[in-house]
Amino acid sequence: NKEDLVFYYTEQLDPVLKGVVARNISKQVYDLSASKIEEKEKTSLGKIFLTEDGKDFGLSKFFKNASRAKEFLLSQVKSTLEDKKLDQKNIDQVVKNFTDQDLASWSFDYKDSQIILYPANSGETVEEIALPISSFFDVIESSY
């Protein structure tokens, strides 16, 4: 006796980078327990970026030299968090979490001329870190 019908799907979003397709992953739940089908919840599960040929587009592909870009991003993250007057222990933890991850696996978005980074396991320290794209013109792959 199933009471819920669940759909997972993606929706293409407006392009923000040349040659890169953004897709939002969603979950939609319908309640089947009544005599009619009613939407119960709709949840966005996140966004992914794909190249035009369907391959994953990670943050590392956005830059000419991924290791140099990672160092630069880490310094920008640290100074941005220091500007927000966060506790040094929290700043160190967020920076360590990014340091321990490969740049290609960092969770990010690009909007309003900013790279938005989403720290993993940051708890309630900080949900997102917005960095102006103008800071990265020297290291960005020019085709984007």
PDB file of C-alpha atoms in Angstrom:
ATOM      1  CA  ASN A   1       0.000   0.000   0.000  1.00  0.00           C
ATOM      2  CA  LYS A   2       1.967   2.970  -1.301  1.00  0.00           C
ATOM      3  CA  GLU A   3       0.842   6.408  -0.180  1.00  0.00           C
ATOM      4  CA  ASP A   4       3.422   8.542  -1.980  1.00  0.00           C
ATOM      5  CA  LEU A   5       4.487   8.805  -5.590  1.00  0.00           C
ATOM      6  CA  VAL A   6       7.998  10.284  -5.928  1.00  0.00           C
ATOM      7  CA  PHE A   7       9.574  11.757  -9.061  1.00  0.00           C
ATOM      8  CA  TYR A   8      13.204  12.824  -9.470  1.00  0.00           C
ATOM      9  CA  TYR A   9      13.988  15.023 -12.440  1.00  0.00           C
ATOM     10  CA  THR A  10      16.268  17.728 -13.778  1.00  0.00           C
ATOM     11  CA  GLU A  11      15.410  21.069 -15.294  1.00  0.00           C
ATOM     12  CA  GLN A  12      17.731  23.025 -17.533  1.00  0.00           C
ATOM     13  CA  LEU A  13      18.485  26.482 -16.164  1.00  0.00           C
ATOM     14  CA  ASP A  14      19.470  29.613 -18.043  1.00  0.00           C
ATOM     15  CA  PRO A  15      23.112  29.335 -19.130  1.00  0.00           C
ATOM     16  CA  VAL A  16      25.595  31.397 -17.137  1.00  0.00           C
ATOM     17  CA  LEU A  17      28.830  30.151 -18.703  1.00  0.00           C
ATOM     18  CA  LYS A  18      29.575  29.706 -22.395  1.00  0.00           C
ATOM     19  CA  GLY A  19      29.452  26.040 -23.373  1.00  0.00           C
ATOM     20  CA  VAL A  20      28.204  24.933 -19.948  1.00  0.00           C
ATOM     21  CA  VAL A  21      24.677  23.767 -19.159  1.00  0.00           C
ATOM     22  CA  ALA A  22      23.280  24.222 -15.641  1.00  0.00           C
ATOM     23  CA  ARG A  23      20.655  21.737 -14.452  1.00  0.00           C
ATOM     24  CA  ASN A  24      18.660  21.800 -11.244  1.00  0.00           C
ATOM     25  CA  ILE A  25      17.931  18.413  -9.680  1.00  0.00           C
ATOM     26  CA  SER A  26      14.498  18.216  -8.043  1.00  0.00           C
ATOM     27  CA  LYS A  27      12.309  15.806  -6.139  1.00  0.00           C
ATOM     28  CA  GLN A  28       8.526  15.989  -6.306  1.00  0.00           C
ATOM     29  CA  VAL A  29       6.300  13.976  -3.959  1.00  0.00           C
ATOM     30  CA  TYR A  30       2.598  13.347  -4.533  1.00  0.00           C
ATOM     31  CA  ASP A  31       0.201  12.085  -1.878  1.00  0.00           C
ATOM     32  CA  LEU A  32      -1.835   9.151  -3.174  1.00  0.00           C
ATOM     33  CA  SER A  33      -3.700   8.371   0.033  1.00  0.00           C
ATOM     34  CA  ALA A  34      -6.728  10.534  -0.803  1.00  0.00           C
ATOM     35  CA  SER A  35      -9.024   9.697  -3.688  1.00  0.00           C
ATOM     36  CA  LYS A  36      -7.113  12.209  -5.809  1.00  0.00           C
ATOM     37  CA  ILE A  37      -3.427  12.883  -6.421  1.00  0.00           C
ATOM     38  CA  GLU A  38      -2.126  15.970  -4.614  1.00  0.00           C
ATOM     39  CA  GLU A  39       1.362  17.444  -4.620  1.00  0.00           C
ATOM     40  CA  LYS A  40       2.827  17.037  -1.163  1.00  0.00           C
ATOM     41  CA  GLU A  41       6.271  18.556  -1.529  1.00  0.00           C
ATOM     42  CA  LYS A  42       8.725  19.820  -4.116  1.00  0.00           C
ATOM     43  CA  THR A  43      12.372  20.025  -3.164  1.00  0.00           C
ATOM     44  CA  SER A  44      15.439  21.253  -5.002  1.00  0.00           C
ATOM     45  CA  LEU A  45      18.265  18.803  -4.361  1.00  0.00           C
ATOM     46  CA  GLY A  46      20.994  20.928  -5.896  1.00  0.00           C
ATOM     47  CA  LYS A  47      22.476  22.131  -9.127  1.00  0.00           C
ATOM     48  CA  ILE A  48      24.972  20.500 -11.446  1.00  0.00           C
ATOM     49  CA  PHE A  49      26.929  21.905 -14.352  1.00  0.00           C
ATOM     50  CA  LEU A  50      27.551  19.875 -17.504  1.00  0.00           C
ATOM     51  CA  THR A  51      29.511  20.579 -20.649  1.00  0.00           C
ATOM     52  CA  GLU A  52      27.547  20.640 -23.907  1.00  0.00           C
ATOM     53  CA  ASP A  53      28.515  17.002 -24.511  1.00  0.00           C
ATOM     54  CA  GLY A  54      27.100  15.954 -21.110  1.00  0.00           C
ATOM     55  CA  LYS A  55      30.322  15.642 -19.099  1.00  0.00           C
ATOM     56  CA  ASP A  56      30.567  16.946 -15.536  1.00  0.00           C
ATOM     57  CA  PHE A  57      31.839  20.533 -15.317  1.00  0.00           C
ATOM     58  CA  GLY A  58      33.694  20.950 -12.036  1.00  0.00           C
ATOM     59  CA  LEU A  59      35.188  24.156 -10.729  1.00  0.00           C
ATOM     60  CA  SER A  60      38.685  23.026 -11.782  1.00  0.00           C
ATOM     61  CA  LYS A  61      37.700  23.269 -15.471  1.00  0.00           C
ATOM     62  CA  PHE A  62      36.866  26.943 -14.985  1.00  0.00           C
ATOM     63  CA  PHE A  63      40.547  27.785 -14.468  1.00  0.00           C
ATOM     64  CA  LYS A  64      43.714  27.571 -16.588  1.00  0.00           C
ATOM     65  CA  ASN A  65      45.751  25.997 -13.777  1.00  0.00           C
ATOM     66  CA  ALA A  66      43.664  24.167 -11.168  1.00  0.00           C
ATOM     67  CA  SER A  67      46.332  23.943  -8.453  1.00  0.00           C
ATOM     68  CA  ARG A  68      47.204  27.643  -8.732  1.00  0.00           C
ATOM     69  CA  ALA A  69      43.504  28.511  -8.770  1.00  0.00           C
ATOM     70  CA  LYS A  70      42.880  26.384  -5.671  1.00  0.00           C
ATOM     71  CA  GLU A  71      45.604  28.223  -3.738  1.00  0.00           C
ATOM     72  CA  PHE A  72      44.160  31.551  -4.824  1.00  0.00           C
ATOM     73  CA  LEU A  73      40.585  30.490  -3.978  1.00  0.00           C
ATOM     74  CA  LEU A  74      41.674  29.291  -0.529  1.00  0.00           C
ATOM     75  CA  SER A  75      43.316  32.643   0.213  1.00  0.00           C
ATOM     76  CA  GLN A  76      40.170  34.459  -0.988  1.00  0.00           C
ATOM     77  CA  VAL A  77      37.945  32.227   1.145  1.00  0.00           C
ATOM     78  CA  LYS A  78      40.112  32.852   4.197  1.00  0.00           C
ATOM     79  CA  SER A  79      40.137  36.641   3.786  1.00  0.00           C
ATOM     80  CA  THR A  80      36.379  36.733   3.054  1.00  0.00           C
ATOM     81  CA  LEU A  81      35.641  34.775   6.233  1.00  0.00           C
ATOM     82  CA  GLU A  82      38.021  36.972   8.243  1.00  0.00           C
ATOM     83  CA  ASP A  83      36.171  40.040   6.920  1.00  0.00           C
ATOM     84  CA  LYS A  84      32.957  38.478   8.277  1.00  0.00           C
ATOM     85  CA  LYS A  85      34.632  38.381  11.714  1.00  0.00           C
ATOM     86  CA  LEU A  86      34.143  34.640  12.136  1.00  0.00           C
ATOM     87  CA  ASP A  87      35.890  32.776  14.918  1.00  0.00           C
ATOM     88  CA  GLN A  88      39.419  31.776  13.788  1.00  0.00           C
ATOM     89  CA  LYS A  89      38.735  28.123  14.663  1.00  0.00           C
ATOM     90  CA  ASN A  90      35.710  28.119  12.325  1.00  0.00           C
ATOM     91  CA  ILE A  91      37.680  29.831   9.551  1.00  0.00           C
ATOM     92  CA  ASP A  92      40.466  27.253   9.864  1.00  0.00           C
ATOM     93  CA  GLN A  93      37.927  24.404   9.703  1.00  0.00           C
ATOM     94  CA  VAL A  94      36.206  25.743   6.565  1.00  0.00           C
ATOM     95  CA  VAL A  95      39.576  26.326   4.860  1.00  0.00           C
ATOM     96  CA  LYS A  96      40.752  22.832   5.902  1.00  0.00           C
ATOM     97  CA  ASN A  97      37.580  21.254   4.477  1.00  0.00           C
ATOM     98  CA  PHE A  98      38.189  22.982   1.128  1.00  0.00           C
ATOM     99  CA  THR A  99      41.910  22.125   1.246  1.00  0.00           C
ATOM    100  CA  ASP A 100      41.161  18.431   1.800  1.00  0.00           C
ATOM    101  CA  GLN A 101      38.882  18.291  -1.263  1.00  0.00           C
ATOM    102  CA  ASP A 102      39.952  18.200  -4.875  1.00  0.00           C
ATOM    103  CA  LEU A 103      38.926  21.457  -6.589  1.00  0.00           C
ATOM    104  CA  ALA A 104      36.812  19.480  -9.071  1.00  0.00           C
ATOM    105  CA  SER A 105      34.552  18.280  -6.245  1.00  0.00           C
ATOM    106  CA  TRP A 106      33.905  21.679  -4.637  1.00  0.00           C
ATOM    107  CA  SER A 107      30.221  22.595  -4.581  1.00  0.00           C
ATOM    108  CA  PHE A 108      29.758  25.911  -6.385  1.00  0.00           C
ATOM    109  CA  ASP A 109      27.476  28.166  -8.357  1.00  0.00           C
ATOM    110  CA  TYR A 110      28.063  31.141 -10.604  1.00  0.00           C
ATOM    111  CA  LYS A 111      25.653  34.068 -10.479  1.00  0.00           C
ATOM    112  CA  ASP A 112      25.701  37.852 -10.537  1.00  0.00           C
ATOM    113  CA  SER A 113      29.401  37.893 -11.534  1.00  0.00           C
ATOM    114  CA  GLN A 114      30.333  35.911  -8.436  1.00  0.00           C
ATOM    115  CA  ILE A 115      31.594  32.423  -7.755  1.00  0.00           C
ATOM    116  CA  ILE A 116      29.505  31.085  -4.887  1.00  0.00           C
ATOM    117  CA  LEU A 117      31.182  28.334  -2.873  1.00  0.00           C
ATOM    118  CA  TYR A 118      29.236  26.017  -0.589  1.00  0.00           C
ATOM    119  CA  PRO A 119      31.429  24.667   2.211  1.00  0.00           C
ATOM    120  CA  ALA A 120      31.024  20.992   3.078  1.00  0.00           C
ATOM    121  CA  ASN A 121      30.316  20.153   6.719  1.00  0.00           C
ATOM    122  CA  SER A 122      30.545  23.763   7.877  1.00  0.00           C
ATOM    123  CA  GLY A 123      27.667  23.306  10.303  1.00  0.00           C
ATOM    124  CA  GLU A 124      26.138  26.676  10.996  1.00  0.00           C
ATOM    125  CA  THR A 125      29.388  28.568  10.465  1.00  0.00           C
ATOM    126  CA  VAL A 126      28.648  29.787   6.944  1.00  0.00           C
ATOM    127  CA  GLU A 127      26.296  28.473   4.249  1.00  0.00           C
ATOM    128  CA  GLU A 128      27.930  30.108   1.248  1.00  0.00           C
ATOM    129  CA  ILE A 129      30.929  32.216   0.350  1.00  0.00           C
ATOM    130  CA  ALA A 130      30.547  34.708  -2.505  1.00  0.00           C
ATOM    131  CA  LEU A 131      33.734  35.730  -4.314  1.00  0.00           C
ATOM    132  CA  PRO A 132      33.693  38.392  -7.062  1.00  0.00           C
ATOM    133  CA  ILE A 133      34.707  36.980 -10.436  1.00  0.00           C
ATOM    134  CA  SER A 134      36.860  40.051 -11.111  1.00  0.00           C
ATOM    135  CA  SER A 135      39.369  38.702  -8.558  1.00  0.00           C
ATOM    136  CA  PHE A 136      39.978  35.688 -10.802  1.00  0.00           C
ATOM    137  CA  PHE A 137      40.431  37.196 -14.274  1.00  0.00           C
ATOM    138  CA  ASP A 138      44.126  36.208 -14.310  1.00  0.00           C
ATOM    139  CA  VAL A 139      43.433  32.523 -13.653  1.00  0.00           C
ATOM    140  CA  ILE A 140      40.102  31.917 -15.450  1.00  0.00           C
ATOM    141  CA  GLU A 141      40.001  29.873 -18.636  1.00  0.00           C
ATOM    142  CA  SER A 142      39.212  32.615 -21.172  1.00  0.00           C
ATOM    143  CA  SER A 143      36.723  30.514 -23.183  1.00  0.00           C
ATOM    144  CA  TYR A 144      34.151  30.896 -20.381  1.00  0.00           C
TER     145      TYR A 144
END
